[in-house]
Short mmCIF file of C-alpha atoms in Angstrom, two decimals:
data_model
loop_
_atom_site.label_atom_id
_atom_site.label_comp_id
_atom_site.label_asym_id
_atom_site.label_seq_id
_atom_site.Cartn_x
_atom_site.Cartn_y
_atom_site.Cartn_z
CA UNK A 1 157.26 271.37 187.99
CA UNK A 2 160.49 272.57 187.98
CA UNK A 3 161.39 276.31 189.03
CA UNK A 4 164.76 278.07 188.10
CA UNK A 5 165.73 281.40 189.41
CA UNK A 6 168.83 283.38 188.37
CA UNK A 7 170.54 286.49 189.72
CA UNK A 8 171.09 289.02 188.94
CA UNK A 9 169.57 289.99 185.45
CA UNK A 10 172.37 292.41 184.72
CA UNK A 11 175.87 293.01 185.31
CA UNK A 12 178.54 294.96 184.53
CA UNK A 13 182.60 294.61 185.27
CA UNK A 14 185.86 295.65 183.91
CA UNK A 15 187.73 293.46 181.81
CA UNK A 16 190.00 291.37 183.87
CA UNK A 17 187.94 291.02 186.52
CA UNK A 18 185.98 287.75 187.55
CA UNK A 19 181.94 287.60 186.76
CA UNK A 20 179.30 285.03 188.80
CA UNK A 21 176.27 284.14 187.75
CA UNK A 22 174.08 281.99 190.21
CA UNK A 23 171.04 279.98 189.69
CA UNK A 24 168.72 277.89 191.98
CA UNK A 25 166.28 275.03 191.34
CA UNK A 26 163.32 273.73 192.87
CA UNK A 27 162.94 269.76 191.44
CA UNK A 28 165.62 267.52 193.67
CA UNK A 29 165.43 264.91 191.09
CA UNK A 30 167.25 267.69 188.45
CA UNK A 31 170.61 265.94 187.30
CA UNK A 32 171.66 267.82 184.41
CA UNK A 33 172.46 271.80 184.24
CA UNK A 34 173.74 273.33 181.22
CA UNK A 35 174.86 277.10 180.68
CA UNK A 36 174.09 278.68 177.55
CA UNK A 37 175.45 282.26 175.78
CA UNK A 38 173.70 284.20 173.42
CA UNK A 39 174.86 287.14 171.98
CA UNK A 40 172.60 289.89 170.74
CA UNK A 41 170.15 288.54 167.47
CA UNK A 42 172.12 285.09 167.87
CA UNK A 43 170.95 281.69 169.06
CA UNK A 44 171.42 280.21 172.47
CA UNK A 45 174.96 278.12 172.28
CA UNK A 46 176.02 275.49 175.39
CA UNK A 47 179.17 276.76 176.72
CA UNK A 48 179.26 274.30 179.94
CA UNK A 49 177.41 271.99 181.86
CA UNK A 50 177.64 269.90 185.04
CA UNK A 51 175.70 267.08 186.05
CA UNK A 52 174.89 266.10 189.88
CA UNK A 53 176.96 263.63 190.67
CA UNK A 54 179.76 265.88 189.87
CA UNK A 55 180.77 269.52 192.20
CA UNK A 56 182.79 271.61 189.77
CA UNK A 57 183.89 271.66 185.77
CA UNK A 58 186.47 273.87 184.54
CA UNK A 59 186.47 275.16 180.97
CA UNK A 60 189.11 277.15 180.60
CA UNK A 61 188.21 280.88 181.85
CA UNK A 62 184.64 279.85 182.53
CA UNK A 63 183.80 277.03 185.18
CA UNK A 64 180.82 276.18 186.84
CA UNK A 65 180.15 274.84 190.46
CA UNK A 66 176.66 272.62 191.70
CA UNK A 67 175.88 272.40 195.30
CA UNK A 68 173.36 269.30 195.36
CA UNK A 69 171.85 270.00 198.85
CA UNK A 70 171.12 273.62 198.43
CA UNK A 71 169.81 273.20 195.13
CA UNK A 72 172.29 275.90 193.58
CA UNK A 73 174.52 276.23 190.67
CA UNK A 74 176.56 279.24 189.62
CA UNK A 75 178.82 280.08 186.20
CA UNK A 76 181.89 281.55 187.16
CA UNK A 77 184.18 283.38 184.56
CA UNK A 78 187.55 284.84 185.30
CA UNK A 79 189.51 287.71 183.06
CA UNK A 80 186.51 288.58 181.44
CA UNK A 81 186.98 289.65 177.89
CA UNK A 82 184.69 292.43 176.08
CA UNK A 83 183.64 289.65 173.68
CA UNK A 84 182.07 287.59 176.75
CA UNK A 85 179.63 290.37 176.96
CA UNK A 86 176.19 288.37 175.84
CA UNK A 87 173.36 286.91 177.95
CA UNK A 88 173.86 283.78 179.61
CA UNK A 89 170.87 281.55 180.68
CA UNK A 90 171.26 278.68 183.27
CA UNK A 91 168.89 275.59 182.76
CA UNK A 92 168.30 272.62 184.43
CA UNK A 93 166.94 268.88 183.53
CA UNK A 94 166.06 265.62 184.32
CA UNK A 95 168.33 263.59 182.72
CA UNK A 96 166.12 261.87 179.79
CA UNK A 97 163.50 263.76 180.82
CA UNK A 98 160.79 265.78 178.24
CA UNK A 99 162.04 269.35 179.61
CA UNK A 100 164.76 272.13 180.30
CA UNK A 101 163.81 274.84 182.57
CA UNK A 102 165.22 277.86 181.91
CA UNK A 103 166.47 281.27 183.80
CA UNK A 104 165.51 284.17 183.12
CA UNK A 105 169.01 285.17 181.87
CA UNK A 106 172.13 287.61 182.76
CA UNK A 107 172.76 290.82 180.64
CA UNK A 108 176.73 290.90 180.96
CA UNK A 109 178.75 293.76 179.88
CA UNK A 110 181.94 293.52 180.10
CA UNK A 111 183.80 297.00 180.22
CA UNK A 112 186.89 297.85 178.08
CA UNK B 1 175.89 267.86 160.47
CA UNK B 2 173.83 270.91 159.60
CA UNK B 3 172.41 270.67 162.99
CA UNK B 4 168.95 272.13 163.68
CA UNK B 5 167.45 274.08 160.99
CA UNK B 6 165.11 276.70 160.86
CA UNK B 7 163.52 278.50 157.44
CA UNK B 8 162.60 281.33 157.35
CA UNK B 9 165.22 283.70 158.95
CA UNK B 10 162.72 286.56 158.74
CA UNK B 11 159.36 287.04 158.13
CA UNK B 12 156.66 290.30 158.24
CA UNK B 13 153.09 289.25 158.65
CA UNK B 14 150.04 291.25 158.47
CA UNK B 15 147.20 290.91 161.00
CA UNK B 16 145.11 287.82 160.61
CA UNK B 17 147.28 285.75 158.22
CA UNK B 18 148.63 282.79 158.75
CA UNK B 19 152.26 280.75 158.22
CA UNK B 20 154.74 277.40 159.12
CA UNK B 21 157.77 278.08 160.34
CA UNK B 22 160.17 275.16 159.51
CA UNK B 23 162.64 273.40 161.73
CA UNK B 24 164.38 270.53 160.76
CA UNK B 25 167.29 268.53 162.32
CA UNK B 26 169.57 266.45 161.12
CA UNK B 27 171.10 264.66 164.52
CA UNK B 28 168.45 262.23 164.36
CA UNK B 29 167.02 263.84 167.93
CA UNK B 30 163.87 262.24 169.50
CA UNK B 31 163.39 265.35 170.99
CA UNK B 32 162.25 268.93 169.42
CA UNK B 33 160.92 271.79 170.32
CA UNK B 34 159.22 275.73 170.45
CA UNK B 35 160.63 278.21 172.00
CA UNK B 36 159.74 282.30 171.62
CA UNK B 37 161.80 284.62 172.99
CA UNK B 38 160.54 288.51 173.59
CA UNK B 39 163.00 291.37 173.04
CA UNK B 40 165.11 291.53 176.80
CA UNK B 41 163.64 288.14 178.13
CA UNK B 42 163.64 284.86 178.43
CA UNK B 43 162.89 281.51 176.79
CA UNK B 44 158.98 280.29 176.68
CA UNK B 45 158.32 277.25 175.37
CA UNK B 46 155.39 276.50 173.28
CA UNK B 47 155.34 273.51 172.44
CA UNK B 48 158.00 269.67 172.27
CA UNK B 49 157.98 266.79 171.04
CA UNK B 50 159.62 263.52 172.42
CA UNK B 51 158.98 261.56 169.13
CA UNK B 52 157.23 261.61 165.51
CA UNK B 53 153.36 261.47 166.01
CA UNK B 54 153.46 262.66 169.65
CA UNK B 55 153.28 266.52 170.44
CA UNK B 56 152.69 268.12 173.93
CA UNK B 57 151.45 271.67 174.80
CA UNK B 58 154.39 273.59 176.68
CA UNK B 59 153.84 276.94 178.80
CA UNK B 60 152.27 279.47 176.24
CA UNK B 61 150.42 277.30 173.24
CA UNK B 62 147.54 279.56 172.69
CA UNK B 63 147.64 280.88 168.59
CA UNK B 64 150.12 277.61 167.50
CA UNK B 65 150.04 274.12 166.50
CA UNK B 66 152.55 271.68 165.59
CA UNK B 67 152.48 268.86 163.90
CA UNK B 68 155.64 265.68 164.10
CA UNK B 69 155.01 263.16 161.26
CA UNK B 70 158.87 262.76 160.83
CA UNK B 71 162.13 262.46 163.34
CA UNK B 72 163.71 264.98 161.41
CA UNK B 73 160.41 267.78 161.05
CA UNK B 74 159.16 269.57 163.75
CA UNK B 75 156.97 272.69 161.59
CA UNK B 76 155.68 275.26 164.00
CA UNK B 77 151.43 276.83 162.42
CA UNK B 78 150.57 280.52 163.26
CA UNK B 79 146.46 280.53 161.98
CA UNK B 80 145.66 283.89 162.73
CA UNK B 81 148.65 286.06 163.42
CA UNK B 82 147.86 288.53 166.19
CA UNK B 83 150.69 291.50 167.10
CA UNK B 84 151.37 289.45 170.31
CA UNK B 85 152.86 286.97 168.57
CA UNK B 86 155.78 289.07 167.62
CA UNK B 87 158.98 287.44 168.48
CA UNK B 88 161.94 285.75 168.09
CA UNK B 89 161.24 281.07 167.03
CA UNK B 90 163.46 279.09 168.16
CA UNK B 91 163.44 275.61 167.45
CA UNK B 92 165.62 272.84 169.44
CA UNK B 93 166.39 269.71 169.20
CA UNK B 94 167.84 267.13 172.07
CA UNK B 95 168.52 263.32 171.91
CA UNK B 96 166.36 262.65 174.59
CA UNK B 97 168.64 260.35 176.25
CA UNK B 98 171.14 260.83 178.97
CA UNK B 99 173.04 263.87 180.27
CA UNK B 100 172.63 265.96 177.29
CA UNK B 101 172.26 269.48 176.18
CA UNK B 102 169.29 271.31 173.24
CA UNK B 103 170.71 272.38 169.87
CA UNK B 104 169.36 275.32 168.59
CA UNK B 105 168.51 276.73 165.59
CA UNK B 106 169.64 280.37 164.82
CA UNK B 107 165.89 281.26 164.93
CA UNK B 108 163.31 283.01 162.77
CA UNK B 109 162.21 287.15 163.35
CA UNK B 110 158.76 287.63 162.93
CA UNK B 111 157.12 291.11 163.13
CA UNK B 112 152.98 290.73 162.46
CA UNK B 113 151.85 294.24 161.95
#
């Protein structure tokens, strides 16, 4: 099955400054990889996703980029705010497929 | 759209009893499912569902059952509540078709002591 690993598990920067998250996945045949921020005793929300035939989506501050060949994804946010501060989880599918594989998550603490 | 559903928001169990935890959806999702979550980590699933009558076992089933007789019904049975099962329920729901993401519920709290 499929195996997602994400680094690191925390991190900590000073507002204004750019955070990366990066993930990596085992399963070639993966096509679909949401991101996902909870905040502390609140449920998992999508912020983003990508799918493969596609190398970068921008949100706003947050964007994420997919490299197909190395099996890698990563969330990029810029001017981080204190209220980005939350754990973010990376996950990764089949499209129509039964499952979403999750990471282990990011602890993100954005300092004031 | 209410979304995904899930009753009750807390709960305290004592050793040995048993409960349902409800989820519900209103999207009209093939697709539901389990997830715990222990304080500081990740997602496990428990168990999904890809339609009503059909119910697969996911990474930690051991203590649960489910049951899918509707679309819209996904209820998640503790029999005999052990401390381990302690955690934070989630319950998800996804359309099962395409490039899409899960919806989730806001969860349900459940301390067995």
């Amino acid at each position: 099955g499929e195996n997602v690993e994400q680094h690191p598990s925390t991190l900590s920067v000073q507002e204004g400054d750019s955070a990366v998250i990066k993930c990596t996945y085992s399963d070639s045949a993966s096509n679909y990889f949401p991101w996902y921020k909870q905040e502390l005793g609140k449920r998992p929300q999508l912020i983003i996703d990508i799918r493969s035939n596609v190398g970068e989506k921008k949100d706003q501050r947050i964007a994420v980029t997919l490299n197909k060949t190395a099996k890698h994804f990563s969330l990029h946010i810029t001017e981080t705010q204190p209220e980005d501060s939350a754990v973010y989880f990376c996950a990764a599918s089949r499209g129509g497929g039964n499952q979403f594989y999750f990471g282990t998550g990011t602890s993100l603490t954005v300092i004031p | 759209n209410a979304g995904v559903t899930q009753t009750p928001k807390f709960r305290i169990l004592k050793i040995g009893q048993s409960m349902t935890l409800q989820c519900t959806q209103d999207m009209n999702h093939n697709y539901m499912y389990w997830y715990r979550q222990d304080p500081g980590m990740g997602l496990k699933l428990i168990y999904y569902s890809v339609g009503a009558g059909i119910t697969d076992k996911g990474e930690v089933p051991n203590g649960y059952n489910v049951s899918r007789s509707t679309t819209e019904d996904f209820p998640l049975r503790l029999e005999l509540a052990a401390p381990s099962q302690t955690s934070v329920y989630f319950c998800a729901s996804y359309k099962g078709a395409g490039d899409q993401p899960q919806h989730f519920g806001d969860g349900t709290r459940l301390s067995i002591l």
